[in-house]
mmCIF file of C-alpha atoms in Angstrom:
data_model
loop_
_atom_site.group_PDB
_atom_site.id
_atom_site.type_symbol
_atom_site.label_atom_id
_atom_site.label_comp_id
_atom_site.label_asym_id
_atom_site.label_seq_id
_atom_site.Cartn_x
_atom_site.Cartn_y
_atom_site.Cartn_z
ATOM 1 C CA UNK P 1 -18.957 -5.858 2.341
ATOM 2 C CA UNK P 2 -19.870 -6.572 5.806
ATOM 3 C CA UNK P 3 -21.442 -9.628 7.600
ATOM 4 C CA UNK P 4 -21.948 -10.619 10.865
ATOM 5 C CA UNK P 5 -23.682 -13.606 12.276
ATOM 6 C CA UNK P 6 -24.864 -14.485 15.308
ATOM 7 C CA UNK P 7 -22.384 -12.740 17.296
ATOM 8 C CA UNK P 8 -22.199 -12.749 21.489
ATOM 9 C CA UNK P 9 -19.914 -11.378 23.566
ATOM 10 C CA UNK P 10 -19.532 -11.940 27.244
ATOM 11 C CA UNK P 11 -17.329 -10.721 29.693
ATOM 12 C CA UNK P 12 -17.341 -12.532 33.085
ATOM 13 C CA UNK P 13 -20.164 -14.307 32.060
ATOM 14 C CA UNK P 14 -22.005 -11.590 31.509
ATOM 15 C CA UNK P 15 -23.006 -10.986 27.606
ATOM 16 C CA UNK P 16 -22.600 -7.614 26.252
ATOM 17 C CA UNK P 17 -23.739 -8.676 22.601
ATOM 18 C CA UNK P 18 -26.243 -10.938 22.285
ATOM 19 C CA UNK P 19 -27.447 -12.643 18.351
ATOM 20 C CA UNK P 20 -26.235 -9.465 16.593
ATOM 21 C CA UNK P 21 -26.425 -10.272 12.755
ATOM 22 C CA UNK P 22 -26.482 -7.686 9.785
ATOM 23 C CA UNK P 23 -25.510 -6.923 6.369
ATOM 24 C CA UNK P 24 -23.541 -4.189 4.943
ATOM 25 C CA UNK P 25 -23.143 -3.543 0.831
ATOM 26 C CA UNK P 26 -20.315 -1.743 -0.651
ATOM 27 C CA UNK P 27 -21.132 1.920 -0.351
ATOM 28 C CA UNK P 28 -23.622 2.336 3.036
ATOM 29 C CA UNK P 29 -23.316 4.970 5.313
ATOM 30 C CA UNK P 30 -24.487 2.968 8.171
ATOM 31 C CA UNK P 31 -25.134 4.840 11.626
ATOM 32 C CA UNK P 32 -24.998 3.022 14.854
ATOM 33 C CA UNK P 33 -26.972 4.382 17.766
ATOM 34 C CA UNK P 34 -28.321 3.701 21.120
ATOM 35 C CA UNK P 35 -27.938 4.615 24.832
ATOM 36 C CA UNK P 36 -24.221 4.155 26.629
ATOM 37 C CA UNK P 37 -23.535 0.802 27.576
ATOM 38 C CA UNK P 38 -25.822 -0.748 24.908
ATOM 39 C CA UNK P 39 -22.750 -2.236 23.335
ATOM 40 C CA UNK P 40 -21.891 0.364 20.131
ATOM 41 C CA UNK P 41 -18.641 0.427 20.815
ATOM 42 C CA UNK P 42 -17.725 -3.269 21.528
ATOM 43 C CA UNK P 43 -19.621 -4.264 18.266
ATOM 44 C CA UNK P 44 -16.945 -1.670 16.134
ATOM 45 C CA UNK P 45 -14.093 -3.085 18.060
ATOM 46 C CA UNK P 46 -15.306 -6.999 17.265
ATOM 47 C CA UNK P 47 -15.273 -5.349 13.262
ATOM 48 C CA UNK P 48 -11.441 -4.639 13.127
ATOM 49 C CA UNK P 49 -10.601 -7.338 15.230
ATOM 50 C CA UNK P 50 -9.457 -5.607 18.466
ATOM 51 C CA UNK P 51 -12.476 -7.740 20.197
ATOM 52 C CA UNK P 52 -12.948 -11.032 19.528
ATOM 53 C CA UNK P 53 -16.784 -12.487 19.908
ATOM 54 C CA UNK P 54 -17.200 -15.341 22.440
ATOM 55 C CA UNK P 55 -19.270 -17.300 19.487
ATOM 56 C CA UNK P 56 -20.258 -15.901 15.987
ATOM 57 C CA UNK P 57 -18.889 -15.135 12.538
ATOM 58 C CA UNK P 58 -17.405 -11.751 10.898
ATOM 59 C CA UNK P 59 -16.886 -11.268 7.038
ATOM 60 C CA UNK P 60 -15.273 -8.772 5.287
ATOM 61 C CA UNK P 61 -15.711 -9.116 1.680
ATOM 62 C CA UNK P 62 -17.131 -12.820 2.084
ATOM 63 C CA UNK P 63 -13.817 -13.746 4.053
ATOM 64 C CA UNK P 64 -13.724 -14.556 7.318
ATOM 65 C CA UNK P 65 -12.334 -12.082 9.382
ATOM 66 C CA UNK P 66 -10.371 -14.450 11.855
ATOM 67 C CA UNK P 67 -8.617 -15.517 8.300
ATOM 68 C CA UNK P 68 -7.173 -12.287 7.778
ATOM 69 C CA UNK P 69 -3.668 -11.272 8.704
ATOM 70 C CA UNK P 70 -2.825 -8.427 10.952
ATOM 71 C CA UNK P 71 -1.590 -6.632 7.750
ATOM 72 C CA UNK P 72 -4.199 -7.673 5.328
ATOM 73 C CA UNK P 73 -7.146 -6.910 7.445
ATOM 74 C CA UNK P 74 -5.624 -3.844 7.670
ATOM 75 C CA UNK P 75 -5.828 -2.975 4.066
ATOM 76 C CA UNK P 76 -9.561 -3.772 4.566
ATOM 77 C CA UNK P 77 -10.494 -1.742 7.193
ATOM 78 C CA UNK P 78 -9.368 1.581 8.750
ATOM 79 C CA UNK P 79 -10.428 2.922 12.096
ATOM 80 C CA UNK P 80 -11.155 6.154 13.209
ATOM 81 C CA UNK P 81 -11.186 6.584 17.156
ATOM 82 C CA UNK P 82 -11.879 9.900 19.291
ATOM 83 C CA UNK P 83 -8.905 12.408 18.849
ATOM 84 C CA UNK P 84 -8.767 12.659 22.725
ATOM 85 C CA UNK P 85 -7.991 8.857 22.664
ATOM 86 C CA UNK P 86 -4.080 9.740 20.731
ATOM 87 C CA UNK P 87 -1.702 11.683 22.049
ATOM 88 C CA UNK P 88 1.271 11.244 20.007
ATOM 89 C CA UNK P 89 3.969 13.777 19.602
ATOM 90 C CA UNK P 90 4.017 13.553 15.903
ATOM 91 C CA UNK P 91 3.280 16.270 13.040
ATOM 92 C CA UNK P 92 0.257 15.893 11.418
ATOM 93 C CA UNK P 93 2.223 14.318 7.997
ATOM 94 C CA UNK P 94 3.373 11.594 10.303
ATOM 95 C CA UNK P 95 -0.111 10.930 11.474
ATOM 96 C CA UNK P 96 -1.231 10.674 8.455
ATOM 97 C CA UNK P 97 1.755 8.795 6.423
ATOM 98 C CA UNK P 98 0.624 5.803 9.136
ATOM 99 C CA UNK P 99 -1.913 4.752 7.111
ATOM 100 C CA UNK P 100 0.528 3.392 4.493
ATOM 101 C CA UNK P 101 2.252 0.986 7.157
ATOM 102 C CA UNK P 102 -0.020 -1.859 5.874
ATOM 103 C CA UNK P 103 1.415 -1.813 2.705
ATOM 104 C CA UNK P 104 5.503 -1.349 3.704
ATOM 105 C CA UNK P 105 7.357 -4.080 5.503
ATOM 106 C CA UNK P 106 9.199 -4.033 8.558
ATOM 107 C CA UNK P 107 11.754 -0.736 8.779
ATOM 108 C CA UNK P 108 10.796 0.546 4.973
ATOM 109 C CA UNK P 109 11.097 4.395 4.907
ATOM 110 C CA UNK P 110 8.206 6.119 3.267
ATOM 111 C CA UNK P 111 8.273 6.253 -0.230
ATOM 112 C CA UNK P 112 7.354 8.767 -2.921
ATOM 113 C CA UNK P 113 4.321 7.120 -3.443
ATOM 114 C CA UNK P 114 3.424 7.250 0.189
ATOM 115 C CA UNK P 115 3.963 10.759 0.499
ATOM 116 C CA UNK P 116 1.957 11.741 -2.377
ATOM 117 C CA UNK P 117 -0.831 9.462 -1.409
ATOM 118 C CA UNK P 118 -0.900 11.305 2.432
ATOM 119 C CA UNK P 119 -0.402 14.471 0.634
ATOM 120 C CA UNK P 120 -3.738 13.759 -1.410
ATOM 121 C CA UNK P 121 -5.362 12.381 1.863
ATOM 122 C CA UNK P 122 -4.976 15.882 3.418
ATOM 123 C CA UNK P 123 -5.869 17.665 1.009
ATOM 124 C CA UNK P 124 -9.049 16.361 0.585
ATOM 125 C CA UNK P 125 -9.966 16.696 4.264
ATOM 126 C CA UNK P 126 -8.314 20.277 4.572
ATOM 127 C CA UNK P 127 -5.659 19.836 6.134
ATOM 128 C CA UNK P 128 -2.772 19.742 3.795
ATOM 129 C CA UNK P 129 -2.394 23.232 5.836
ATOM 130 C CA UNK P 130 -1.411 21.470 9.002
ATOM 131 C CA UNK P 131 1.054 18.730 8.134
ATOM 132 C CA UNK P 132 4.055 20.607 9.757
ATOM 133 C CA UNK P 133 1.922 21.230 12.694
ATOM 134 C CA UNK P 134 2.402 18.792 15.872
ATOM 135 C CA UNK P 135 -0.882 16.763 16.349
ATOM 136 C CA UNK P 136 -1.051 17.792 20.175
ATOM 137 C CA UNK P 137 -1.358 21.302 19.346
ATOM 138 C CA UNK P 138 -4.312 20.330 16.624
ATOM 139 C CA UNK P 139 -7.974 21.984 17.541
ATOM 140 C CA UNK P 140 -10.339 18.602 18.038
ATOM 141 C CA UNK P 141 -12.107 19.260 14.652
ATOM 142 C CA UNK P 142 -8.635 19.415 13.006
ATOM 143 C CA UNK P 143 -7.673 16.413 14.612
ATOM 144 C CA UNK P 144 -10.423 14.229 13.657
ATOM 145 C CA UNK P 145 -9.770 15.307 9.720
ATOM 146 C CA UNK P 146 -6.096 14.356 10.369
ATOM 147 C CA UNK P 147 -7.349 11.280 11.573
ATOM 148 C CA UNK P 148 -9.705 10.789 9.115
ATOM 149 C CA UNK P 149 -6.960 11.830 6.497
ATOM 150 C CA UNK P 150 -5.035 8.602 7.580
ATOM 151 C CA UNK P 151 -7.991 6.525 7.133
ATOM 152 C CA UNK P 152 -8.178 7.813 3.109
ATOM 153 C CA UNK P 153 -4.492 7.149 3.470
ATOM 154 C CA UNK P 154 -4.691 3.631 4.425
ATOM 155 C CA UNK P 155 -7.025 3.363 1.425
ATOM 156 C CA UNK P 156 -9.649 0.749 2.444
ATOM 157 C CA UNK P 157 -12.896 0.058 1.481
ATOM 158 C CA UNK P 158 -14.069 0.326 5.199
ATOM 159 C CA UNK P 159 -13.806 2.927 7.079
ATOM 160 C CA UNK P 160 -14.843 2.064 11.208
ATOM 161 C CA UNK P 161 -15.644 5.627 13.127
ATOM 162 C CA UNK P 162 -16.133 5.554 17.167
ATOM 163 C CA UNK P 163 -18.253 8.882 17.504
ATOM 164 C CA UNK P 164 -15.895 11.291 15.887
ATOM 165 C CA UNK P 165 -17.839 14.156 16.736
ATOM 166 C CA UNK P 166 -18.257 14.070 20.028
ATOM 167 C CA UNK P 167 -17.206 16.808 21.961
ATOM 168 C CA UNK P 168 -16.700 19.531 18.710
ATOM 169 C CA UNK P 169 -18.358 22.454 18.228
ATOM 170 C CA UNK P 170 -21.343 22.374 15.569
ATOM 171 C CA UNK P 171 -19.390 23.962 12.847
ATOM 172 C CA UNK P 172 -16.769 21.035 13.062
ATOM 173 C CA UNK P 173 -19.705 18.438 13.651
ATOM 174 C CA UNK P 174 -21.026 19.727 10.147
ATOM 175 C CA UNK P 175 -17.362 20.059 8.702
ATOM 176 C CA UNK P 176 -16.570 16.006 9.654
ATOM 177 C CA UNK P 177 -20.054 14.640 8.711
ATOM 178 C CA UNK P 178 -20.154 16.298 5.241
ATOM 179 C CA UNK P 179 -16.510 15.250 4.357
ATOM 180 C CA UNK P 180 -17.505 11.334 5.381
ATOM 181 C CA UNK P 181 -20.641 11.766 3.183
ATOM 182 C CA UNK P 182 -18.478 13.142 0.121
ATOM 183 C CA UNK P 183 -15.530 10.189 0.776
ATOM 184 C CA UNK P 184 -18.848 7.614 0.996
ATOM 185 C CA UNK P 185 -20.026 8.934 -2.420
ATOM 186 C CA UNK P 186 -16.337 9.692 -4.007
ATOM 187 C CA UNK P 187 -14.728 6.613 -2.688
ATOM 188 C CA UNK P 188 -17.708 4.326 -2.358
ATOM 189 C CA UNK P 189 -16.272 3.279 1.061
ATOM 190 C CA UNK P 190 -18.620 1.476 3.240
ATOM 191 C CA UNK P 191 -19.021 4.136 6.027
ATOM 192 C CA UNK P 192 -19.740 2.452 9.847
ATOM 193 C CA UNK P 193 -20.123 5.228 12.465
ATOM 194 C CA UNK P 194 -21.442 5.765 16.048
ATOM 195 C CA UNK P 195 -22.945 8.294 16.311
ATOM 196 C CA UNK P 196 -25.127 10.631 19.689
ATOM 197 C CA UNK P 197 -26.880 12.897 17.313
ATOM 198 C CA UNK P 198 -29.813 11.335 15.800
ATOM 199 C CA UNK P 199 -30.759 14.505 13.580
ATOM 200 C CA UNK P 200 -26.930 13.517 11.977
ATOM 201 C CA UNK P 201 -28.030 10.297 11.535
ATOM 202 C CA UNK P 202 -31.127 10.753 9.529
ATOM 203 C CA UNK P 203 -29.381 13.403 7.341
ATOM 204 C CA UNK P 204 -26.413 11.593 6.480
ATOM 205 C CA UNK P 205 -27.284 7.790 6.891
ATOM 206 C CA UNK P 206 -28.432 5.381 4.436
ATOM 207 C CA UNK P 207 -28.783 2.778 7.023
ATOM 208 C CA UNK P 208 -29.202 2.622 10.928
ATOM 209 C CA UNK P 209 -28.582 -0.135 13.382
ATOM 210 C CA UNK P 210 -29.793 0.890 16.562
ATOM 211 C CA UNK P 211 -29.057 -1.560 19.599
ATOM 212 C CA UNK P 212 -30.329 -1.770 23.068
ATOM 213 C CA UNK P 213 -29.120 -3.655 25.865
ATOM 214 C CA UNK P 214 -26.535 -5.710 23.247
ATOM 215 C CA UNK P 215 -29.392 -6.449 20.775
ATOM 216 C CA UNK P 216 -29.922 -5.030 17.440
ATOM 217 C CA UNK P 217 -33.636 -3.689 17.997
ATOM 218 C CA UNK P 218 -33.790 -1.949 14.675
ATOM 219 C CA UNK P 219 -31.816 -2.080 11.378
ATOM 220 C CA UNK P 220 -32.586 -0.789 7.900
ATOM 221 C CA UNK P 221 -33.717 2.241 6.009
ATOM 222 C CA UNK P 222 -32.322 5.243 7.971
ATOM 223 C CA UNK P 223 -35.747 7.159 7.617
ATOM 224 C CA UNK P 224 -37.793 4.033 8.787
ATOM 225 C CA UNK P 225 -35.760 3.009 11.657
ATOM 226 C CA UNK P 226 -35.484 6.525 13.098
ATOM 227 C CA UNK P 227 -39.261 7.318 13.559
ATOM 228 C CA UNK P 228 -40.866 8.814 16.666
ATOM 229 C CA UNK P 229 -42.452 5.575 17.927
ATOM 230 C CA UNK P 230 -39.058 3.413 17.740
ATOM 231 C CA UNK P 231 -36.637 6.549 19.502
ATOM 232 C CA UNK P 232 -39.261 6.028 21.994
ATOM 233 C CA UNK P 233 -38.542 2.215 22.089
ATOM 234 C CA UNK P 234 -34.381 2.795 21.971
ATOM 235 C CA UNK P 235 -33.807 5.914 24.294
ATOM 236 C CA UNK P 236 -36.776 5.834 26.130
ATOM 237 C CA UNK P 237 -37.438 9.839 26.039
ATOM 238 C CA UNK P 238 -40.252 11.370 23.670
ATOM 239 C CA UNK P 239 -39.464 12.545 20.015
ATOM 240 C CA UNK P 240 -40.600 14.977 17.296
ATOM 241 C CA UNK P 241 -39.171 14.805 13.771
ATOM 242 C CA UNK P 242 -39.463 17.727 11.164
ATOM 243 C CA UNK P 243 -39.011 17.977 7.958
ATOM 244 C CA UNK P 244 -37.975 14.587 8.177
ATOM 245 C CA UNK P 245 -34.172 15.664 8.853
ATOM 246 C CA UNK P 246 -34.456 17.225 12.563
ATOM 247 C CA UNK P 247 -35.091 15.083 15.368
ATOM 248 C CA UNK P 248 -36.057 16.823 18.877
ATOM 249 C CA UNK P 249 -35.778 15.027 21.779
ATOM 250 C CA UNK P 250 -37.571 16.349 24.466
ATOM 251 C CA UNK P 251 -36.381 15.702 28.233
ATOM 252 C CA UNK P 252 -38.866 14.100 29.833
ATOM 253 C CA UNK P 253 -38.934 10.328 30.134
ATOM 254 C CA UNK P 254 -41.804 8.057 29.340
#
């Protein structure tokens, strides 16, 4: 579903990914981690095309991603960024009713079909409740289902997320990472997400990639990437796991 190979990036001749290469099927929940600056982001942005690597290849499906149009890639791949990131003065509905603007041409007005298909969207994240409701005046968990919402909307096999829980409350942290796990099992969408929360990532993760300093240092089985010796190796602090679903991190550095 996914492919990369050998991809670097470097800005100002400095590279901020260096020989990252890894392989996504249809239907992983695949968590990135790693420390800030390590390159999470950049790698999610080279994935829907908003980066483009200095050398390297991207596949979506087997195809080429720099063979994709704007419009097709789009029907490929939705993205997901921070709520804080969007401040548009639209009602939720509208929000969501963007996902279908891969699949209308130039000044179409929504259709019935589009409007059911949004409708659907929202209701499966909750927030069918909201779609009169202007997205500025939205709580941050019920902006990041909205969001999410368009993303089901825009119906793609891939859905891109750039930490989507950061800065929620635990209740909302729960509420967004068990509705991605039941659209990853439902849809069979091939989930990619950044995430802070390690514990999150060994609950709800098939698959990690953890990088460090622009390298992938670990990738594979969520469970035997995220063990105490290599969240040593990644964040540099100490770490307990129990009941391997909880990860503590304690404070002090090695």
């Amino acid at each position: 579903m996914i492919r990369t190979e050998h991809i670097i990036y470097k800005v100002k001749g400095k590279e901020i990914l260096s020989d990252v290469g890894f392989h996504l099927q249809k239907g992983d929940f695949c968590a990135v981690v790693g420390m800030n600056g390590s390159g999470k982001s950049t790698l999610l942005k080279h994935l829907c095309r908003v980066v483009e690597p200095t050398s390297g290849d991207i596949f979506i499906k087997q195809k080429n991603i720099k063979k994709y149009s704007v419009k097709d890639l789009a029907k490929e791949v939705s993205v997901v960024f921070q709520s804080d990131d969007i401040n548009l003065d639209f009602c939720a509905l509208q929000i969501v009713l963007m996902g279908r603007t891969p699949y209308q041409r130039i000044f179409d007005k929504d259709k019935e079909e589009d409007l059911l298909k949004a409708e659907d969207a929202m209701r499966k994240t909750n927030t069918l409740h909201l779609k009169n409701r202007l997205f500025p005046s939205l709580s941050g968990g019920e902006k990041q289902r909205v969001l999410i919402a368009r993303a089901l909307c825009q119906d793609t096999p891939v859905i891109l997320l750039d930490e989507p829980i950061a800065n929620l409350d635990l209740k909302h942290q729960f509420e967004i990472m068990e509705l991605l796990q039941r659209i990853n099992k439902e849809n069979q969408a091939t989930i990619f997400i950044i995430l802070h929360d390690l514990s999150f990532a060994l609950q709800y993760a098939n698959k990690v990639l953890a990088l460090k300093e622009g390298k992938i240092r670990f990738f594979g089985n969520s469970k035997e990437v995220l063990t105490e010796e290599n969240i040593k190796e990644i964040f540099e602090v100490r770490a307990t796991i129990i009941n391997n679903n909880n990860i503590i991190l304690q404070q002090q550095k090695i």
